[in-house]
Amino acid sequence: MYVLHMNVGEGETSYAKNSLLQKKIISVGSSMMEAAIFNILLEVKPKSMGVADLGCSSGPNALTAVSRIIHMVDAASQKMGLPVPELRVSLNDLPGNDFNAVFKSLPELYKNLKEDYGIEDCYVWGVPGSFYGRLFPGHSLHFVHSSSSLHWLSQVPLDLNPRVGTHLNKDKIYISKSSSMSVIKAYQQQFHDDFSLFLRSRAKEMVSKGRMVLSFMGRRSPNPCADEACYQWELLARALMSLALDGLVEKEKIDSFNAPYYAPSPEEVKCQVENEGSFVVVDVKSFGIEWDAGDWTNCKISSGNRVSKTIRAVVEPMFENHFHLGAEMMDELFRRYAKIIDDCFLETKFNYINLVISLVRKD
């Protein structure tokens, strides 16, 4: 079982210090969020509005989405001449998330809401648990948001668990161009199972005509092995293999690691929504975002180091749990990763593909 949470605290390798990319990703879904919230207020007219941010994480981005949602509710209410509804806001992430750091920011949020919008009827709390299952009472949510979370699977695909010392995805830590079809199908099936469960769970928790805006890593290509879907993992595998060649990590440890991650295509996502049947797809868009995106103005380091720091803040707890690397060896791994990325960037820059999907709950 892998440890799925970001690097906690405020240190140099923490998620709090290395989440500029995720902040940029939150902003790309703003127009869909505004449209969804406007339609909720127009069609449902809630006096008390249930809002959930799933996979809120911690650090400076934890309240970014919630702050924007509240601002959008206020602006839409004023535009329609309606009173701002009471807001019940749930922040969700896995139990290992640094919720205490998030809660310390709430007094400042409440202060800003009162001063900027005159909003006092807003109540925020944490809901630890997996969003691959029920989290909230029935028919209690009007708007659900999630950013940079649904590409994480509930578990490594069961078919990739080691059997009698054999490994199906040797030398790799995710899908790659050399992966067998059985590896690819195992990842696809796990995503399909997880996303369907996610939709079924939210369907029970949301009111009729409630809306969701979901943003996560994906791909435009129909090919799961396309560079846009997996090249960051390919390069990280190279860095790990270089440690193995130097006798610094066991190769068996690399062969037995598979990232609990999947980057779907828009067609896969729409197909799962249609098959589950509780929601209608309003819109799906894809955005290309450079690997080293974000405002790094005050951080004079190479692009490779920027990418390496961002990835490290996300995957280090998983790597610590599986590879049992000490601090110095972890530093060395991500130093090599940064060098590999910088060498690749001499020839071309790479983009992540971020999918944003807007859904409405059927009557």
mmCIF file of C-alpha atoms in Angstrom:
data_model
loop_
_atom_site.group_PDB
_atom_site.id
_atom_site.type_symbol
_atom_site.label_atom_id
_atom_site.label_comp_id
_atom_site.label_asym_id
_atom_site.label_seq_id
_atom_site.Cartn_x
_atom_site.Cartn_y
_atom_site.Cartn_z
ATOM 1 C CA MET A 1 0.000 0.000 0.000
ATOM 2 C CA TYR A 2 1.520 3.310 -1.089
ATOM 3 C CA VAL A 3 1.397 6.471 1.009
ATOM 4 C CA LEU A 4 -0.628 9.017 -0.940
ATOM 5 C CA HIS A 5 -0.124 12.510 0.381
ATOM 6 C CA MET A 6 2.052 15.453 -0.562
ATOM 7 C CA ASN A 7 5.246 16.431 1.259
ATOM 8 C CA VAL A 8 4.047 18.199 4.401
ATOM 9 C CA GLY A 9 5.464 21.210 6.223
ATOM 10 C CA GLU A 10 7.125 24.363 4.911
ATOM 11 C CA GLY A 11 10.579 23.009 3.968
ATOM 12 C CA GLU A 12 12.375 23.329 0.630
ATOM 13 C CA THR A 13 10.945 20.036 -0.664
ATOM 14 C CA SER A 14 7.430 20.590 0.731
ATOM 15 C CA TYR A 15 4.311 20.761 -1.398
ATOM 16 C CA ALA A 16 3.642 24.180 0.139
ATOM 17 C CA LYS A 17 6.833 25.500 -1.494
ATOM 18 C CA ASN A 18 6.516 23.559 -4.764
ATOM 19 C CA SER A 19 2.897 23.720 -5.952
ATOM 20 C CA LEU A 20 2.988 26.577 -8.474
ATOM 21 C CA LEU A 21 1.994 24.221 -11.281
ATOM 22 C CA GLN A 22 -1.107 23.075 -9.396
ATOM 23 C CA LYS A 23 -2.061 26.707 -8.715
ATOM 24 C CA LYS A 24 -1.936 27.429 -12.444
ATOM 25 C CA ILE A 25 -4.040 24.342 -13.152
ATOM 26 C CA ILE A 26 -6.783 25.545 -10.767
ATOM 27 C CA SER A 27 -7.094 28.739 -12.806
ATOM 28 C CA VAL A 28 -7.663 27.006 -16.170
ATOM 29 C CA GLY A 29 -11.050 25.693 -15.052
ATOM 30 C CA SER A 30 -12.381 29.057 -13.875
ATOM 31 C CA SER A 31 -14.770 29.688 -16.774
ATOM 32 C CA MET A 32 -16.413 26.265 -16.350
ATOM 33 C CA MET A 33 -16.703 26.847 -12.595
ATOM 34 C CA GLU A 34 -18.382 30.220 -13.138
ATOM 35 C CA ALA A 35 -20.882 28.740 -15.592
ATOM 36 C CA ALA A 36 -21.660 25.803 -13.281
ATOM 37 C CA ILE A 37 -22.245 28.017 -10.251
ATOM 38 C CA PHE A 38 -24.414 30.457 -12.227
ATOM 39 C CA ASN A 39 -26.613 27.587 -13.397
ATOM 40 C CA ILE A 40 -26.951 26.132 -9.894
ATOM 41 C CA LEU A 41 -28.172 29.467 -8.548
ATOM 42 C CA LEU A 42 -30.469 29.926 -11.564
ATOM 43 C CA GLU A 43 -32.027 26.453 -11.611
ATOM 44 C CA VAL A 44 -31.836 25.196 -8.021
ATOM 45 C CA LYS A 45 -31.876 28.496 -6.072
ATOM 46 C CA PRO A 46 -30.479 26.975 -2.865
ATOM 47 C CA LYS A 47 -30.868 28.877 0.372
ATOM 48 C CA SER A 48 -28.072 26.753 1.845
ATOM 49 C CA MET A 49 -25.458 25.608 -0.687
ATOM 50 C CA GLY A 50 -23.298 22.523 -0.164
ATOM 51 C CA VAL A 51 -19.845 22.819 -1.741
ATOM 52 C CA ALA A 52 -17.039 20.230 -1.700
ATOM 53 C CA ASP A 53 -13.422 20.535 -2.832
ATOM 54 C CA LEU A 54 -12.101 16.992 -3.278
ATOM 55 C CA GLY A 55 -8.362 16.476 -2.990
ATOM 56 C CA CYS A 56 -7.776 19.885 -1.407
ATOM 57 C CA SER A 57 -4.226 19.000 -0.250
ATOM 58 C CA SER A 58 -2.424 21.564 1.932
ATOM 59 C CA GLY A 59 -0.192 24.586 1.498
ATOM 60 C CA PRO A 60 -1.081 27.855 -0.258
ATOM 61 C CA ASN A 61 -3.404 26.200 -2.810
ATOM 62 C CA ALA A 62 -5.634 24.472 -0.247
ATOM 63 C CA LEU A 63 -8.067 27.392 -0.012
ATOM 64 C CA THR A 64 -7.460 28.855 -3.477
ATOM 65 C CA ALA A 65 -10.300 26.955 -5.134
ATOM 66 C CA VAL A 66 -12.699 27.547 -2.235
ATOM 67 C CA SER A 67 -11.956 31.280 -2.226
ATOM 68 C CA ARG A 68 -12.656 31.463 -5.958
ATOM 69 C CA ILE A 69 -15.860 29.457 -5.630
ATOM 70 C CA ILE A 70 -17.168 31.747 -2.889
ATOM 71 C CA HIS A 71 -16.282 34.816 -4.965
ATOM 72 C CA MET A 72 -18.141 33.304 -7.940
ATOM 73 C CA VAL A 73 -21.211 32.559 -5.816
ATOM 74 C CA ASP A 74 -21.206 36.153 -4.564
ATOM 75 C CA ALA A 75 -20.787 37.621 -8.069
ATOM 76 C CA ALA A 76 -23.480 35.396 -9.618
ATOM 77 C CA SER A 77 -25.920 36.138 -6.778
ATOM 78 C CA GLN A 78 -25.472 39.860 -7.243
ATOM 79 C CA LYS A 79 -25.894 39.548 -11.008
ATOM 80 C CA MET A 80 -29.219 37.720 -10.531
ATOM 81 C CA GLY A 81 -30.376 39.930 -7.690
ATOM 82 C CA LEU A 82 -30.451 37.012 -5.257
ATOM 83 C CA PRO A 83 -29.201 36.876 -1.664
ATOM 84 C CA VAL A 84 -25.958 34.961 -1.246
ATOM 85 C CA PRO A 85 -26.879 31.503 0.069
ATOM 86 C CA GLU A 86 -25.489 30.094 3.271
ATOM 87 C CA LEU A 87 -22.329 28.208 2.284
ATOM 88 C CA ARG A 88 -21.417 24.769 3.685
ATOM 89 C CA VAL A 89 -17.894 24.057 2.432
ATOM 90 C CA SER A 90 -16.210 20.658 2.817
ATOM 91 C CA LEU A 91 -12.473 20.241 2.273
ATOM 92 C CA ASN A 92 -11.641 16.632 1.490
ATOM 93 C CA ASP A 93 -8.410 14.698 1.201
ATOM 94 C CA LEU A 94 -6.922 11.453 2.445
ATOM 95 C CA PRO A 95 -6.308 11.156 6.216
ATOM 96 C CA GLY A 96 -2.558 11.651 5.743
ATOM 97 C CA ASN A 97 -3.122 15.176 4.437
ATOM 98 C CA ASP A 98 -1.816 18.048 6.590
ATOM 99 C CA PHE A 99 -5.284 19.321 7.578
ATOM 100 C CA ASN A 100 -3.872 21.243 10.553
ATOM 101 C CA ALA A 101 -1.970 23.516 8.169
ATOM 102 C CA VAL A 102 -5.196 24.116 6.242
ATOM 103 C CA PHE A 103 -7.227 24.891 9.351
ATOM 104 C CA LYS A 104 -4.686 27.509 10.460
ATOM 105 C CA SER A 105 -5.581 29.490 7.332
ATOM 106 C CA LEU A 106 -9.335 29.542 8.021
ATOM 107 C CA PRO A 107 -9.445 32.624 10.303
ATOM 108 C CA GLU A 108 -7.831 34.666 7.518
ATOM 109 C CA LEU A 109 -10.345 33.287 5.003
ATOM 110 C CA TYR A 110 -13.310 34.176 7.233
ATOM 111 C CA LYS A 111 -11.867 37.666 7.803
ATOM 112 C CA ASN A 112 -11.456 38.280 4.056
ATOM 113 C CA LEU A 113 -14.956 37.012 3.267
ATOM 114 C CA LYS A 114 -16.481 39.423 5.766
ATOM 115 C CA GLU A 115 -14.386 42.415 4.702
ATOM 116 C CA ASP A 116 -14.490 41.845 0.923
ATOM 117 C CA TYR A 117 -17.994 40.446 0.409
ATOM 118 C CA GLY A 118 -19.854 40.926 3.676
ATOM 119 C CA ILE A 119 -20.261 37.137 3.876
ATOM 120 C CA GLU A 120 -20.600 35.688 7.367
ATOM 121 C CA ASP A 121 -22.769 32.606 6.735
ATOM 122 C CA CYS A 122 -19.923 30.417 5.518
ATOM 123 C CA TYR A 123 -18.878 27.276 7.366
ATOM 124 C CA VAL A 124 -15.767 25.293 6.406
ATOM 125 C CA TRP A 125 -14.671 21.905 7.714
ATOM 126 C CA GLY A 126 -12.431 19.014 6.794
ATOM 127 C CA VAL A 127 -13.631 15.592 5.615
ATOM 128 C CA PRO A 128 -10.796 13.038 5.627
ATOM 129 C CA GLY A 129 -11.309 9.972 3.460
ATOM 130 C CA SER A 130 -11.069 8.619 -0.077
ATOM 131 C CA PHE A 131 -13.345 10.152 -2.683
ATOM 132 C CA TYR A 132 -13.529 6.680 -4.220
ATOM 133 C CA GLY A 133 -16.536 5.978 -2.003
ATOM 134 C CA ARG A 134 -19.213 7.860 -0.035
ATOM 135 C CA LEU A 135 -18.135 10.916 1.967
ATOM 136 C CA PHE A 136 -21.265 13.034 2.456
ATOM 137 C CA PRO A 137 -24.956 12.637 3.355
ATOM 138 C CA GLY A 138 -27.419 12.043 0.539
ATOM 139 C CA HIS A 139 -28.533 15.042 -1.521
ATOM 140 C CA SER A 140 -26.365 17.446 0.498
ATOM 141 C CA LEU A 141 -24.091 18.851 -2.224
ATOM 142 C CA HIS A 142 -24.821 21.407 -4.921
ATOM 143 C CA PHE A 143 -21.323 21.943 -6.334
ATOM 144 C CA VAL A 144 -18.298 19.634 -6.354
ATOM 145 C CA HIS A 145 -14.843 20.719 -7.457
ATOM 146 C CA SER A 146 -11.656 18.706 -7.771
ATOM 147 C CA SER A 147 -8.293 19.737 -9.200
ATOM 148 C CA SER A 148 -5.104 17.707 -9.735
ATOM 149 C CA SER A 149 -6.479 14.670 -7.919
ATOM 150 C CA LEU A 150 -8.504 12.266 -10.051
ATOM 151 C CA HIS A 151 -5.474 11.075 -12.013
ATOM 152 C CA TRP A 152 -4.465 9.291 -8.774
ATOM 153 C CA LEU A 153 -5.910 5.799 -8.607
ATOM 154 C CA SER A 154 -7.318 4.184 -5.473
ATOM 155 C CA GLN A 155 -4.578 1.545 -5.708
ATOM 156 C CA VAL A 156 -1.999 0.046 -8.029
ATOM 157 C CA PRO A 157 -3.854 -2.189 -10.513
ATOM 158 C CA LEU A 158 -4.203 -5.608 -8.903
ATOM 159 C CA ASP A 159 -2.893 -7.384 -12.001
ATOM 160 C CA LEU A 160 0.446 -5.598 -11.534
ATOM 161 C CA ASN A 161 1.057 -6.966 -8.041
ATOM 162 C CA PRO A 162 4.167 -9.222 -8.065
ATOM 163 C CA ARG A 163 3.451 -12.910 -8.542
ATOM 164 C CA VAL A 164 6.111 -15.363 -7.407
ATOM 165 C CA GLY A 165 8.922 -12.890 -7.994
ATOM 166 C CA THR A 166 7.820 -11.915 -11.510
ATOM 167 C CA HIS A 167 7.058 -8.357 -12.586
ATOM 168 C CA LEU A 168 5.049 -7.329 -15.637
ATOM 169 C CA ASN A 169 6.486 -3.812 -16.006
ATOM 170 C CA LYS A 170 10.228 -4.243 -15.492
ATOM 171 C CA ASP A 171 12.521 -1.185 -15.537
ATOM 172 C CA LYS A 172 9.479 1.125 -15.580
ATOM 173 C CA ILE A 173 7.295 2.746 -12.940
ATOM 174 C CA TYR A 174 4.282 3.566 -15.133
ATOM 175 C CA ILE A 175 2.976 2.871 -18.629
ATOM 176 C CA SER A 176 5.665 3.361 -21.273
ATOM 177 C CA LYS A 177 6.204 2.615 -24.963
ATOM 178 C CA SER A 178 7.763 -0.713 -23.958
ATOM 179 C CA SER A 179 4.884 -1.743 -21.673
ATOM 180 C CA SER A 180 2.910 -4.838 -22.646
ATOM 181 C CA MET A 181 -0.772 -4.620 -23.513
ATOM 182 C CA SER A 182 -1.574 -6.425 -20.248
ATOM 183 C CA VAL A 183 0.029 -3.564 -18.280
ATOM 184 C CA ILE A 184 -1.880 -0.937 -20.255
ATOM 185 C CA LYS A 185 -5.177 -2.782 -19.864
ATOM 186 C CA ALA A 186 -4.605 -3.198 -16.117
ATOM 187 C CA TYR A 187 -4.184 0.572 -15.721
ATOM 188 C CA GLN A 188 -7.197 1.329 -17.912
ATOM 189 C CA GLN A 189 -9.415 -1.079 -15.987
ATOM 190 C CA GLN A 190 -8.372 0.385 -12.640
ATOM 191 C CA PHE A 191 -9.178 3.903 -13.852
ATOM 192 C CA HIS A 192 -12.540 2.787 -15.234
ATOM 193 C CA ASP A 193 -13.449 1.051 -11.948
ATOM 194 C CA ASP A 194 -12.313 4.010 -9.820
ATOM 195 C CA PHE A 195 -13.926 6.751 -11.882
ATOM 196 C CA SER A 196 -17.218 4.844 -12.068
ATOM 197 C CA LEU A 197 -17.198 4.446 -8.271
ATOM 198 C CA PHE A 198 -16.422 8.156 -7.907
ATOM 199 C CA LEU A 199 -19.422 9.040 -10.076
ATOM 200 C CA ARG A 200 -21.777 6.626 -8.287
ATOM 201 C CA SER A 201 -20.746 8.018 -4.898
ATOM 202 C CA ARG A 202 -21.221 11.652 -5.924
ATOM 203 C CA ALA A 203 -24.556 10.849 -7.583
ATOM 204 C CA LYS A 204 -25.958 9.807 -4.202
ATOM 205 C CA GLU A 205 -24.583 12.890 -2.454
ATOM 206 C CA MET A 206 -25.649 15.566 -4.939
ATOM 207 C CA VAL A 207 -28.978 17.255 -5.476
ATOM 208 C CA SER A 208 -30.782 17.105 -8.811
ATOM 209 C CA LYS A 209 -29.173 19.618 -11.238
ATOM 210 C CA GLY A 210 -26.119 19.875 -8.990
ATOM 211 C CA ARG A 211 -22.865 20.371 -10.868
ATOM 212 C CA MET A 212 -19.270 19.159 -10.836
ATOM 213 C CA VAL A 213 -16.131 20.635 -12.385
ATOM 214 C CA LEU A 214 -13.257 18.160 -12.377
ATOM 215 C CA SER A 215 -9.716 18.975 -13.479
ATOM 216 C CA PHE A 216 -6.976 16.346 -13.743
ATOM 217 C CA MET A 217 -4.007 15.180 -15.794
ATOM 218 C CA GLY A 218 -4.902 13.420 -19.015
ATOM 219 C CA ARG A 219 -3.951 13.160 -22.648
ATOM 220 C CA ARG A 220 -5.301 14.248 -26.043
ATOM 221 C CA SER A 221 -3.922 11.222 -27.853
ATOM 222 C CA PRO A 222 -5.932 7.977 -27.915
ATOM 223 C CA ASN A 223 -2.632 6.208 -27.176
ATOM 224 C CA PRO A 224 -2.001 5.667 -23.415
ATOM 225 C CA CYS A 225 1.748 5.420 -24.198
ATOM 226 C CA ALA A 226 1.953 8.896 -25.735
ATOM 227 C CA ASP A 227 4.705 11.096 -24.295
ATOM 228 C CA GLU A 228 2.138 13.669 -23.156
ATOM 229 C CA ALA A 229 0.672 11.029 -20.840
ATOM 230 C CA CYS A 230 3.724 9.348 -19.373
ATOM 231 C CA TYR A 231 7.069 10.937 -20.281
ATOM 232 C CA GLN A 232 7.615 12.489 -16.832
ATOM 233 C CA TRP A 233 7.404 8.965 -15.367
ATOM 234 C CA GLU A 234 9.700 7.582 -18.086
ATOM 235 C CA LEU A 235 12.421 10.087 -17.150
ATOM 236 C CA LEU A 236 11.962 9.407 -13.429
ATOM 237 C CA ALA A 237 12.398 5.691 -14.144
ATOM 238 C CA ARG A 238 15.664 6.514 -15.927
ATOM 239 C CA ALA A 239 16.900 8.368 -12.857
ATOM 240 C CA LEU A 240 16.019 5.384 -10.657
ATOM 241 C CA MET A 241 17.707 2.948 -13.046
ATOM 242 C CA SER A 242 20.871 5.047 -12.958
ATOM 243 C CA LEU A 243 20.920 4.583 -9.171
ATOM 244 C CA ALA A 244 20.449 0.848 -9.656
ATOM 245 C CA LEU A 245 23.353 0.687 -12.120
ATOM 246 C CA ASP A 246 25.533 2.359 -9.496
ATOM 247 C CA GLY A 247 24.396 -0.136 -6.861
ATOM 248 C CA LEU A 248 22.562 2.521 -4.854
ATOM 249 C CA VAL A 249 19.073 1.012 -5.102
ATOM 250 C CA GLU A 250 17.873 -2.539 -5.709
ATOM 251 C CA LYS A 251 16.613 -3.089 -9.247
ATOM 252 C CA GLU A 252 13.922 -5.404 -7.868
ATOM 253 C CA LYS A 253 12.532 -2.414 -5.984
ATOM 254 C CA ILE A 254 12.143 -0.542 -9.279
ATOM 255 C CA ASP A 255 10.583 -3.529 -11.045
ATOM 256 C CA SER A 256 8.041 -3.932 -8.235
ATOM 257 C CA PHE A 257 6.971 -0.256 -8.165
ATOM 258 C CA ASN A 258 4.027 0.916 -10.267
ATOM 259 C CA ALA A 259 2.657 4.429 -9.834
ATOM 260 C CA PRO A 260 -1.059 4.516 -8.828
ATOM 261 C CA TYR A 261 -1.735 7.051 -11.579
ATOM 262 C CA TYR A 262 -3.543 7.190 -14.901
ATOM 263 C CA ALA A 263 -3.888 9.957 -17.514
ATOM 264 C CA PRO A 264 -7.134 9.292 -19.440
ATOM 265 C CA SER A 265 -8.270 10.680 -22.773
ATOM 266 C CA PRO A 266 -11.419 12.848 -23.063
ATOM 267 C CA GLU A 267 -13.134 9.963 -24.852
ATOM 268 C CA GLU A 268 -12.431 7.577 -21.956
ATOM 269 C CA VAL A 269 -13.828 10.055 -19.455
ATOM 270 C CA LYS A 270 -16.985 10.734 -21.465
ATOM 271 C CA CYS A 271 -17.516 7.007 -21.994
ATOM 272 C CA GLN A 272 -17.359 6.313 -18.249
ATOM 273 C CA VAL A 273 -19.809 9.154 -17.506
ATOM 274 C CA GLU A 274 -22.259 7.803 -20.081
ATOM 275 C CA ASN A 275 -21.909 4.225 -18.847
ATOM 276 C CA GLU A 276 -22.494 5.188 -15.194
ATOM 277 C CA GLY A 277 -25.571 7.170 -16.210
ATOM 278 C CA SER A 278 -26.145 9.646 -13.358
ATOM 279 C CA PHE A 279 -24.554 12.717 -14.969
ATOM 280 C CA VAL A 280 -24.602 14.539 -18.292
ATOM 281 C CA VAL A 281 -21.371 15.928 -19.753
ATOM 282 C CA VAL A 282 -21.765 19.681 -20.253
ATOM 283 C CA ASP A 283 -18.265 20.354 -21.580
ATOM 284 C CA VAL A 284 -14.795 18.807 -21.796
ATOM 285 C CA LYS A 285 -11.667 20.792 -22.602
ATOM 286 C CA SER A 286 -7.965 20.012 -22.665
ATOM 287 C CA PHE A 287 -5.160 22.431 -21.905
ATOM 288 C CA GLY A 288 -1.436 22.128 -22.533
ATOM 289 C CA ILE A 289 0.645 23.306 -19.572
ATOM 290 C CA GLU A 290 4.438 23.448 -19.679
ATOM 291 C CA TRP A 291 6.211 21.124 -17.275
ATOM 292 C CA ASP A 292 7.911 24.078 -15.562
ATOM 293 C CA ALA A 293 4.813 26.322 -15.595
ATOM 294 C CA GLY A 294 4.133 28.701 -12.724
ATOM 295 C CA ASP A 295 5.594 31.939 -11.448
ATOM 296 C CA TRP A 296 9.216 31.078 -10.607
ATOM 297 C CA THR A 297 10.348 34.728 -10.783
ATOM 298 C CA ASN A 298 12.179 34.658 -7.463
ATOM 299 C CA CYS A 299 13.621 31.160 -7.918
ATOM 300 C CA LYS A 300 16.724 31.214 -10.138
ATOM 301 C CA ILE A 301 17.065 27.520 -10.919
ATOM 302 C CA SER A 302 17.011 25.499 -14.128
ATOM 303 C CA SER A 303 13.813 24.200 -15.712
ATOM 304 C CA GLY A 304 14.871 20.667 -14.829
ATOM 305 C CA ASN A 305 15.192 21.592 -11.174
ATOM 306 C CA ARG A 306 11.790 23.289 -11.211
ATOM 307 C CA VAL A 307 10.138 20.164 -12.609
ATOM 308 C CA SER A 308 12.099 17.905 -10.262
ATOM 309 C CA LYS A 309 11.069 19.910 -7.193
ATOM 310 C CA THR A 310 7.399 19.870 -8.262
ATOM 311 C CA ILE A 311 7.382 16.101 -8.854
ATOM 312 C CA ARG A 312 9.360 15.385 -5.678
ATOM 313 C CA ALA A 313 6.830 17.243 -3.513
ATOM 314 C CA VAL A 314 4.148 14.890 -4.862
ATOM 315 C CA VAL A 315 5.839 11.476 -5.075
ATOM 316 C CA GLU A 316 8.440 11.533 -2.293
ATOM 317 C CA PRO A 317 6.176 10.016 0.410
ATOM 318 C CA MET A 318 5.411 7.091 -1.944
ATOM 319 C CA PHE A 319 9.089 6.648 -2.766
ATOM 320 C CA GLU A 320 10.128 6.775 0.897
ATOM 321 C CA ASN A 321 7.598 4.084 1.685
ATOM 322 C CA HIS A 322 8.653 1.773 -1.166
ATOM 323 C CA PHE A 323 12.361 2.381 -1.798
ATOM 324 C CA HIS A 324 13.383 3.285 1.772
ATOM 325 C CA LEU A 325 15.864 5.883 0.515
ATOM 326 C CA GLY A 326 17.544 8.135 3.047
ATOM 327 C CA ALA A 327 17.530 11.911 2.707
ATOM 328 C CA GLU A 328 20.879 12.058 0.896
ATOM 329 C CA MET A 329 19.907 9.370 -1.591
ATOM 330 C CA MET A 330 16.545 11.054 -2.223
ATOM 331 C CA ASP A 331 18.418 14.289 -2.940
ATOM 332 C CA GLU A 332 20.672 12.393 -5.361
ATOM 333 C CA LEU A 333 17.719 10.782 -7.147
ATOM 334 C CA PHE A 334 16.027 14.093 -7.841
ATOM 335 C CA ARG A 335 19.332 15.772 -8.734
ATOM 336 C CA ARG A 336 19.736 13.130 -11.461
ATOM 337 C CA TYR A 337 16.115 13.550 -12.489
ATOM 338 C CA ALA A 338 16.636 17.316 -12.894
ATOM 339 C CA LYS A 339 19.765 16.718 -15.014
ATOM 340 C CA ILE A 340 17.911 14.260 -17.287
ATOM 341 C CA ILE A 341 15.075 16.776 -17.770
ATOM 342 C CA ASP A 342 17.479 19.641 -18.500
ATOM 343 C CA ASP A 343 19.218 17.493 -21.121
ATOM 344 C CA CYS A 344 15.841 16.708 -22.748
ATOM 345 C CA PHE A 345 14.826 20.373 -22.650
ATOM 346 C CA LEU A 346 17.858 21.215 -24.833
ATOM 347 C CA GLU A 347 15.949 19.597 -27.698
ATOM 348 C CA THR A 348 12.320 20.323 -26.865
ATOM 349 C CA LYS A 349 9.952 21.519 -24.147
ATOM 350 C CA PHE A 350 7.220 19.232 -22.846
ATOM 351 C CA ASN A 351 3.628 19.901 -21.854
ATOM 352 C CA TYR A 352 1.317 18.202 -19.423
ATOM 353 C CA ILE A 353 -2.221 17.811 -20.732
ATOM 354 C CA ASN A 354 -4.868 18.855 -18.238
ATOM 355 C CA LEU A 355 -8.485 17.839 -18.766
ATOM 356 C CA VAL A 356 -11.372 19.877 -17.357
ATOM 357 C CA ILE A 357 -14.838 18.335 -17.429
ATOM 358 C CA SER A 358 -18.136 19.929 -16.387
ATOM 359 C CA LEU A 359 -21.009 17.614 -15.373
ATOM 360 C CA VAL A 360 -24.610 18.113 -14.269
ATOM 361 C CA ARG A 361 -26.568 15.668 -12.101
ATOM 362 C CA LYS A 362 -29.589 14.302 -13.910
ATOM 363 C CA ASP A 363 -33.096 14.862 -12.518
#
